Amino acid sequence: DTAVSQTPKYLVTQMGNDKSIKCEQNLGHDTMYWYKQDSKKFLKIMFSYNNKELIINETVPNRFSPKSPDKAHLNLHINSLELGDSAVYFCASSQEAVRTSGAGGNTQYFGPGTRLTVL
Amino acid sequence: KQEVTQIPAALSVPEGENLVLNCSFTDSAIYNLQWFRQDPGKGLTSLLLIQSSQREQTSGRLNASLDKSSGRSTLYIAASQPGDSATYLCAVDSNYQLIWGAGTKLIIKP
């Protein structure tokens, strides 16, 4: 019954490795997001996909590449991991990306997070 | 550029007390504001969402207010319980993105 799931929950890896984090939502939402939460607890958006199309691409290193095989999945692949990549990564989904007048808002539902530690 | 600030960064109160968490934002042109709860090792749970045209929203013991003109929102928790212990984050929907505060870590002492 998990609405937004992420795997793995914990990821410990060496610098220079390539790793992927998977995200799946079973809410039938059109939009999915990746956020990075740094050590100071700030969440910053990294990417957003709407119906498999990239709509938000913040300034992140091009070592980070999102992939959306279908509307229900948004995976995050990271190449050549660096120490500064250590953080908690959250996936989220929402019904719509573009707000319509009078709509109930754009509530985002979050996954449990993936704690990435780069050694 | 939208910035969101939450004060205090941490708060510890005895069980049963009413408390207020604060959130401020620099650009009043927001679509909505959300309050979230984050438990250690768990994901974020949306608590309340206030549309820009609304002044407040209530859910159980929680009441969130929004004053767009002054760039402020408060989350009021009535009759606090140990289970309310968590980090509370506010986020504003600004320019089709959520901009987050750093959160307030709340500890309710039994």
PDB file of C-alpha atoms in Angstrom:
ATOM      1  CA  ASP A   1       0.000   0.000   0.000  1.00  0.00           C
ATOM      2  CA  THR A   2       3.063   2.242  -0.023  1.00  0.00           C
ATOM      3  CA  ALA A   3       2.251   5.280  -2.125  1.00  0.00           C
ATOM      4  CA  VAL A   4       5.801   6.340  -3.013  1.00  0.00           C
ATOM      5  CA  SER A   5       8.595   3.841  -2.536  1.00  0.00           C
ATOM      6  CA  GLN A   6      12.329   4.169  -2.934  1.00  0.00           C
ATOM      7  CA  THR A   7      15.084   1.605  -3.059  1.00  0.00           C
ATOM      8  CA  PRO A   8      17.489   1.222  -1.505  1.00  0.00           C
ATOM      9  CA  LYS A   9      16.844   2.878   1.828  1.00  0.00           C
ATOM     10  CA  TYR A  10      20.542   3.042   2.638  1.00  0.00           C
ATOM     11  CA  LEU A  11      23.414   3.142   0.193  1.00  0.00           C
ATOM     12  CA  VAL A  12      27.060   3.160   1.210  1.00  0.00           C
ATOM     13  CA  THR A  13      29.601   3.271  -1.569  1.00  0.00           C
ATOM     14  CA  GLN A  14      33.100   4.340  -2.483  1.00  0.00           C
ATOM     15  CA  MET A  15      34.025   7.538  -4.232  1.00  0.00           C
ATOM     16  CA  GLY A  16      34.094   7.179  -7.985  1.00  0.00           C
ATOM     17  CA  ASN A  17      31.439   4.478  -8.173  1.00  0.00           C
ATOM     18  CA  ASP A  18      28.219   4.693 -10.176  1.00  0.00           C
ATOM     19  CA  LYS A  19      24.938   4.022  -8.382  1.00  0.00           C
ATOM     20  CA  SER A  20      21.209   4.230  -8.982  1.00  0.00           C
ATOM     21  CA  ILE A  21      18.254   4.959  -6.744  1.00  0.00           C
ATOM     22  CA  LYS A  22      14.839   3.772  -7.822  1.00  0.00           C
ATOM     23  CA  CYS A  23      11.489   5.404  -7.167  1.00  0.00           C
ATOM     24  CA  GLU A  24       8.009   4.157  -7.850  1.00  0.00           C
ATOM     25  CA  GLN A  25       4.609   5.655  -7.126  1.00  0.00           C
ATOM     26  CA  ASN A  26       1.300   3.849  -7.248  1.00  0.00           C
ATOM     27  CA  LEU A  27      -0.878   6.931  -6.918  1.00  0.00           C
ATOM     28  CA  GLY A  28      -1.458   7.416 -10.613  1.00  0.00           C
ATOM     29  CA  HIS A  29       0.235  10.808 -10.452  1.00  0.00           C
ATOM     30  CA  ASP A  30       1.556  12.538 -13.526  1.00  0.00           C
ATOM     31  CA  THR A  31       4.528  14.283 -11.941  1.00  0.00           C
ATOM     32  CA  MET A  32       7.526  12.994 -10.043  1.00  0.00           C
ATOM     33  CA  TYR A  33      10.408  14.778  -8.370  1.00  0.00           C
ATOM     34  CA  TRP A  34      13.834  14.217  -6.901  1.00  0.00           C
ATOM     35  CA  TYR A  35      14.991  16.271  -3.930  1.00  0.00           C
ATOM     36  CA  LYS A  36      18.293  16.354  -2.096  1.00  0.00           C
ATOM     37  CA  GLN A  37      18.319  17.042   1.632  1.00  0.00           C
ATOM     38  CA  ASP A  38      21.674  18.244   2.819  1.00  0.00           C
ATOM     39  CA  SER A  39      23.200  18.075   6.276  1.00  0.00           C
ATOM     40  CA  LYS A  40      21.488  21.305   7.256  1.00  0.00           C
ATOM     41  CA  LYS A  41      18.115  19.732   6.484  1.00  0.00           C
ATOM     42  CA  PHE A  42      17.395  21.962   3.500  1.00  0.00           C
ATOM     43  CA  LEU A  43      15.572  20.169   0.726  1.00  0.00           C
ATOM     44  CA  LYS A  44      16.417  21.302  -2.761  1.00  0.00           C
ATOM     45  CA  ILE A  45      14.685  20.179  -5.880  1.00  0.00           C
ATOM     46  CA  MET A  46      16.879  18.484  -8.431  1.00  0.00           C
ATOM     47  CA  PHE A  47      14.546  17.279 -11.160  1.00  0.00           C
ATOM     48  CA  SER A  48      10.907  17.057 -12.026  1.00  0.00           C
ATOM     49  CA  TYR A  49       9.243  14.919 -14.667  1.00  0.00           C
ATOM     50  CA  ASN A  50       5.715  15.237 -15.954  1.00  0.00           C
ATOM     51  CA  ASN A  51       4.403  12.333 -17.984  1.00  0.00           C
ATOM     52  CA  LYS A  52       7.945  11.103 -18.548  1.00  0.00           C
ATOM     53  CA  GLU A  53       9.142  14.493 -19.744  1.00  0.00           C
ATOM     54  CA  LEU A  54      11.713  16.575 -17.901  1.00  0.00           C
ATOM     55  CA  ILE A  55      10.202  19.887 -16.764  1.00  0.00           C
ATOM     56  CA  ILE A  56      12.541  21.041 -14.008  1.00  0.00           C
ATOM     57  CA  ASN A  57      16.275  20.596 -14.112  1.00  0.00           C
ATOM     58  CA  GLU A  58      18.000  22.567 -11.435  1.00  0.00           C
ATOM     59  CA  THR A  59      21.682  23.248 -11.424  1.00  0.00           C
ATOM     60  CA  VAL A  60      23.026  19.869 -10.511  1.00  0.00           C
ATOM     61  CA  PRO A  61      26.185  18.243 -11.818  1.00  0.00           C
ATOM     62  CA  ASN A  62      25.642  16.326 -15.021  1.00  0.00           C
ATOM     63  CA  ARG A  63      26.841  13.259 -13.143  1.00  0.00           C
ATOM     64  CA  PHE A  64      23.223  13.062 -11.997  1.00  0.00           C
ATOM     65  CA  SER A  65      20.890  11.706 -14.634  1.00  0.00           C
ATOM     66  CA  PRO A  66      17.211  11.010 -14.036  1.00  0.00           C
ATOM     67  CA  LYS A  67      15.431   8.374 -16.049  1.00  0.00           C
ATOM     68  CA  SER A  68      11.684   7.927 -16.312  1.00  0.00           C
ATOM     69  CA  PRO A  69      10.783   4.681 -18.072  1.00  0.00           C
ATOM     70  CA  ASP A  70       7.106   5.330 -17.414  1.00  0.00           C
ATOM     71  CA  LYS A  71       4.867   7.688 -15.487  1.00  0.00           C
ATOM     72  CA  ALA A  72       5.084   5.623 -12.308  1.00  0.00           C
ATOM     73  CA  HIS A  73       8.868   5.472 -12.119  1.00  0.00           C
ATOM     74  CA  LEU A  74      11.625   8.022 -11.825  1.00  0.00           C
ATOM     75  CA  ASN A  75      15.083   6.657 -11.194  1.00  0.00           C
ATOM     76  CA  LEU A  76      18.172   8.640 -10.326  1.00  0.00           C
ATOM     77  CA  HIS A  77      21.528   7.529 -11.623  1.00  0.00           C
ATOM     78  CA  ILE A  78      24.698   9.065 -10.264  1.00  0.00           C
ATOM     79  CA  ASN A  79      28.062   8.652 -11.961  1.00  0.00           C
ATOM     80  CA  SER A  80      31.492   9.091 -10.396  1.00  0.00           C
ATOM     81  CA  LEU A  81      30.197   9.624  -6.900  1.00  0.00           C
ATOM     82  CA  GLU A  82      31.881  12.296  -4.799  1.00  0.00           C
ATOM     83  CA  LEU A  83      32.028  12.860  -1.053  1.00  0.00           C
ATOM     84  CA  GLY A  84      29.724  15.874  -1.392  1.00  0.00           C
ATOM     85  CA  ASP A  85      27.002  13.679  -2.833  1.00  0.00           C
ATOM     86  CA  SER A  86      26.408  12.218   0.614  1.00  0.00           C
ATOM     87  CA  ALA A  87      22.883  13.229   1.579  1.00  0.00           C
ATOM     88  CA  VAL A  88      19.369  11.946   1.837  1.00  0.00           C
ATOM     89  CA  TYR A  89      17.575  11.831  -1.489  1.00  0.00           C
ATOM     90  CA  PHE A  90      13.801  12.017  -1.561  1.00  0.00           C
ATOM     91  CA  CYS A  91      11.494  11.095  -4.361  1.00  0.00           C
ATOM     92  CA  ALA A  92       8.023  12.640  -4.523  1.00  0.00           C
ATOM     93  CA  SER A  93       4.986  12.668  -6.756  1.00  0.00           C
ATOM     94  CA  SER A  94       2.012  14.930  -7.317  1.00  0.00           C
ATOM     95  CA  GLN A  95      -1.138  14.768  -9.376  1.00  0.00           C
ATOM     96  CA  GLU A  96      -0.202  17.583 -11.663  1.00  0.00           C
ATOM     97  CA  ALA A  97       2.725  19.839 -12.453  1.00  0.00           C
ATOM     98  CA  VAL A  98       0.869  22.739 -13.953  1.00  0.00           C
ATOM     99  CA  ARG A  99      -1.654  24.134 -11.595  1.00  0.00           C
ATOM    100  CA  THR A 100      -5.137  24.776 -12.854  1.00  0.00           C
ATOM    101  CA  SER A 101      -7.264  27.566 -11.561  1.00  0.00           C
ATOM    102  CA  GLY A 102      -9.253  26.506  -8.555  1.00  0.00           C
ATOM    103  CA  ALA A 103      -7.412  23.239  -8.207  1.00  0.00           C
ATOM    104  CA  GLY A 104      -6.836  21.826  -4.779  1.00  0.00           C
ATOM    105  CA  GLY A 105      -3.188  22.522  -4.792  1.00  0.00           C
ATOM    106  CA  ASN A 106      -0.225  20.522  -5.740  1.00  0.00           C
ATOM    107  CA  THR A 107       0.319  18.335  -2.700  1.00  0.00           C
ATOM    108  CA  GLN A 108       3.433  16.277  -3.067  1.00  0.00           C
ATOM    109  CA  TYR A 109       3.733  12.832  -1.563  1.00  0.00           C
ATOM    110  CA  PHE A 110       7.169  11.769  -0.508  1.00  0.00           C
ATOM    111  CA  GLY A 111       9.017   8.506  -0.377  1.00  0.00           C
ATOM    112  CA  PRO A 112      10.929   7.408   2.722  1.00  0.00           C
ATOM    113  CA  GLY A 113      14.225   8.731   1.420  1.00  0.00           C
ATOM    114  CA  THR A 114      17.520   7.105   0.506  1.00  0.00           C
ATOM    115  CA  ARG A 115      20.490   7.877   2.706  1.00  0.00           C
ATOM    116  CA  LEU A 116      23.555   7.916   0.485  1.00  0.00           C
ATOM    117  CA  THR A 117      26.957   7.814   2.113  1.00  0.00           C
ATOM    118  CA  VAL A 118      30.021   8.187  -0.070  1.00  0.00           C
ATOM    119  CA  LEU A 119      33.270   7.077   1.546  1.00  0.00           C
TER     120      LEU A 119
ATOM    121  CA  LYS B   1      14.651  34.686  -5.110  1.00  0.00           C
ATOM    122  CA  GLN B   2      12.321  32.997  -2.646  1.00  0.00           C
ATOM    123  CA  GLU B   3      13.804  32.129   0.726  1.00  0.00           C
ATOM    124  CA  VAL B   4      12.057  30.321   3.551  1.00  0.00           C
ATOM    125  CA  THR B   5      13.104  30.597   7.176  1.00  0.00           C
ATOM    126  CA  GLN B   6      11.866  28.648  10.168  1.00  0.00           C
ATOM    127  CA  ILE B   7      12.306  29.778  13.734  1.00  0.00           C
ATOM    128  CA  PRO B   8      13.169  28.306  16.157  1.00  0.00           C
ATOM    129  CA  ALA B   9      15.492  25.628  14.838  1.00  0.00           C
ATOM    130  CA  ALA B  10      14.678  23.474  17.838  1.00  0.00           C
ATOM    131  CA  LEU B  11      12.023  23.502  20.505  1.00  0.00           C
ATOM    132  CA  SER B  12      11.519  21.378  23.600  1.00  0.00           C
ATOM    133  CA  VAL B  13       8.302  21.626  25.601  1.00  0.00           C
ATOM    134  CA  PRO B  14       6.516  19.531  28.237  1.00  0.00           C
ATOM    135  CA  GLU B  15       3.673  17.325  27.163  1.00  0.00           C
ATOM    136  CA  GLY B  16       0.274  18.981  27.123  1.00  0.00           C
ATOM    137  CA  GLU B  17       1.446  22.446  26.180  1.00  0.00           C
ATOM    138  CA  ASN B  18       0.176  24.365  23.182  1.00  0.00           C
ATOM    139  CA  LEU B  19       2.923  25.585  20.869  1.00  0.00           C
ATOM    140  CA  VAL B  20       3.524  27.600  17.737  1.00  0.00           C
ATOM    141  CA  LEU B  21       6.053  27.013  15.002  1.00  0.00           C
ATOM    142  CA  ASN B  22       6.948  29.861  12.681  1.00  0.00           C
ATOM    143  CA  CYS B  23       7.710  30.036   8.985  1.00  0.00           C
ATOM    144  CA  SER B  24       8.555  33.143   6.999  1.00  0.00           C
ATOM    145  CA  PHE B  25       9.118  33.659   3.285  1.00  0.00           C
ATOM    146  CA  THR B  26      10.563  36.577   1.377  1.00  0.00           C
ATOM    147  CA  ASP B  27       8.379  36.646  -1.745  1.00  0.00           C
ATOM    148  CA  SER B  28       4.642  36.896  -1.159  1.00  0.00           C
ATOM    149  CA  ALA B  29       3.875  35.623  -4.679  1.00  0.00           C
ATOM    150  CA  ILE B  30       3.227  32.065  -3.628  1.00  0.00           C
ATOM    151  CA  TYR B  31       0.661  29.578  -4.849  1.00  0.00           C
ATOM    152  CA  ASN B  32       0.346  27.687  -1.595  1.00  0.00           C
ATOM    153  CA  LEU B  33       2.223  26.783   1.543  1.00  0.00           C
ATOM    154  CA  GLN B  34       2.546  23.337   3.033  1.00  0.00           C
ATOM    155  CA  TRP B  35       3.567  22.051   6.413  1.00  0.00           C
ATOM    156  CA  PHE B  36       5.290  18.691   6.579  1.00  0.00           C
ATOM    157  CA  ARG B  37       6.445  16.409   9.306  1.00  0.00           C
ATOM    158  CA  GLN B  38       9.665  14.419   9.088  1.00  0.00           C
ATOM    159  CA  ASP B  39      10.383  11.539  11.423  1.00  0.00           C
ATOM    160  CA  PRO B  40      13.930  10.195  11.760  1.00  0.00           C
ATOM    161  CA  GLY B  41      14.676   7.686   9.045  1.00  0.00           C
ATOM    162  CA  LYS B  42      11.282   8.139   7.472  1.00  0.00           C
ATOM    163  CA  GLY B  43       9.841  10.137   4.635  1.00  0.00           C
ATOM    164  CA  LEU B  44       7.978  13.373   4.772  1.00  0.00           C
ATOM    165  CA  THR B  45       4.302  13.492   5.615  1.00  0.00           C
ATOM    166  CA  SER B  46       2.171  16.363   4.405  1.00  0.00           C
ATOM    167  CA  LEU B  47       0.205  17.831   7.315  1.00  0.00           C
ATOM    168  CA  LEU B  48      -1.618  20.841   5.960  1.00  0.00           C
ATOM    169  CA  LEU B  49      -1.766  22.748   2.717  1.00  0.00           C
ATOM    170  CA  ILE B  50      -2.972  26.351   2.617  1.00  0.00           C
ATOM    171  CA  GLN B  51      -3.868  27.930  -0.692  1.00  0.00           C
ATOM    172  CA  SER B  52      -2.690  31.475  -1.244  1.00  0.00           C
ATOM    173  CA  SER B  53      -6.295  32.667  -1.053  1.00  0.00           C
ATOM    174  CA  GLN B  54      -6.865  31.011   2.316  1.00  0.00           C
ATOM    175  CA  ARG B  55      -6.045  32.250   5.790  1.00  0.00           C
ATOM    176  CA  GLU B  56      -5.912  28.988   7.692  1.00  0.00           C
ATOM    177  CA  GLN B  57      -6.392  25.252   7.620  1.00  0.00           C
ATOM    178  CA  THR B  58      -7.150  22.875  10.452  1.00  0.00           C
ATOM    179  CA  SER B  59      -6.586  19.180  10.921  1.00  0.00           C
ATOM    180  CA  GLY B  60      -7.250  17.699  14.331  1.00  0.00           C
ATOM    181  CA  ARG B  61      -4.965  19.394  16.843  1.00  0.00           C
ATOM    182  CA  LEU B  62      -3.096  21.243  14.113  1.00  0.00           C
ATOM    183  CA  ASN B  63      -3.940  24.673  12.806  1.00  0.00           C
ATOM    184  CA  ALA B  64      -1.902  26.460  10.174  1.00  0.00           C
ATOM    185  CA  SER B  65      -2.331  30.109   9.335  1.00  0.00           C
ATOM    186  CA  LEU B  66      -1.078  32.110   6.394  1.00  0.00           C
ATOM    187  CA  ASP B  67      -0.490  35.846   6.097  1.00  0.00           C
ATOM    188  CA  LYS B  68       0.797  36.337   2.581  1.00  0.00           C
ATOM    189  CA  SER B  69       1.259  40.073   2.845  1.00  0.00           C
ATOM    190  CA  SER B  70       3.653  39.749   5.761  1.00  0.00           C
ATOM    191  CA  GLY B  71       5.240  36.570   4.447  1.00  0.00           C
ATOM    192  CA  ARG B  72       4.409  34.473   7.476  1.00  0.00           C
ATOM    193  CA  SER B  73       2.807  31.206   8.403  1.00  0.00           C
ATOM    194  CA  THR B  74       2.377  29.578  11.770  1.00  0.00           C
ATOM    195  CA  LEU B  75       1.658  26.004  12.748  1.00  0.00           C
ATOM    196  CA  TYR B  76      -0.225  25.753  15.999  1.00  0.00           C
ATOM    197  CA  ILE B  77      -0.178  22.429  17.840  1.00  0.00           C
ATOM    198  CA  ALA B  78      -2.674  22.067  20.644  1.00  0.00           C
ATOM    199  CA  ALA B  79      -2.226  19.798  23.660  1.00  0.00           C
ATOM    200  CA  SER B  80       1.126  18.458  22.488  1.00  0.00           C
ATOM    201  CA  GLN B  81       1.941  14.763  22.882  1.00  0.00           C
ATOM    202  CA  PRO B  82       5.238  12.851  22.841  1.00  0.00           C
ATOM    203  CA  GLY B  83       4.189  11.410  19.484  1.00  0.00           C
ATOM    204  CA  ASP B  84       4.332  14.919  18.048  1.00  0.00           C
ATOM    205  CA  SER B  85       8.115  14.853  18.401  1.00  0.00           C
ATOM    206  CA  ALA B  86       9.540  15.260  14.901  1.00  0.00           C
ATOM    207  CA  THR B  87      11.011  17.850  12.590  1.00  0.00           C
ATOM    208  CA  TYR B  88       8.410  20.161  11.075  1.00  0.00           C
ATOM    209  CA  LEU B  89       9.131  21.692   7.709  1.00  0.00           C
ATOM    210  CA  CYS B  90       7.296  24.348   5.805  1.00  0.00           C
ATOM    211  CA  ALA B  91       7.523  24.717   2.058  1.00  0.00           C
ATOM    212  CA  VAL B  92       6.132  27.358  -0.261  1.00  0.00           C
ATOM    213  CA  ASP B  93       4.983  26.600  -3.762  1.00  0.00           C
ATOM    214  CA  SER B  94       6.714  29.353  -5.658  1.00  0.00           C
ATOM    215  CA  ASN B  95       7.245  29.436  -9.407  1.00  0.00           C
ATOM    216  CA  TYR B  96       6.178  25.802  -9.755  1.00  0.00           C
ATOM    217  CA  GLN B  97       8.721  24.574  -7.228  1.00  0.00           C
ATOM    218  CA  LEU B  98       8.635  23.858  -3.548  1.00  0.00           C
ATOM    219  CA  ILE B  99      11.074  26.028  -1.634  1.00  0.00           C
ATOM    220  CA  TRP B 100      11.821  24.621   1.800  1.00  0.00           C
ATOM    221  CA  GLY B 101      12.725  25.906   5.209  1.00  0.00           C
ATOM    222  CA  ALA B 102      15.336  24.101   7.272  1.00  0.00           C
ATOM    223  CA  GLY B 103      12.735  22.872   9.738  1.00  0.00           C
ATOM    224  CA  THR B 104      12.052  23.076  13.447  1.00  0.00           C
ATOM    225  CA  LYS B 105      13.013  20.054  15.521  1.00  0.00           C
ATOM    226  CA  LEU B 106      10.318  19.579  18.110  1.00  0.00           C
ATOM    227  CA  ILE B 107      10.745  17.488  21.234  1.00  0.00           C
ATOM    228  CA  ILE B 108       7.786  16.876  23.505  1.00  0.00           C
ATOM    229  CA  LYS B 109       8.884  15.742  26.957  1.00  0.00           C
ATOM    230  CA  PRO B 110       6.617  13.252  28.743  1.00  0.00           C
TER     231      PRO B 110
END
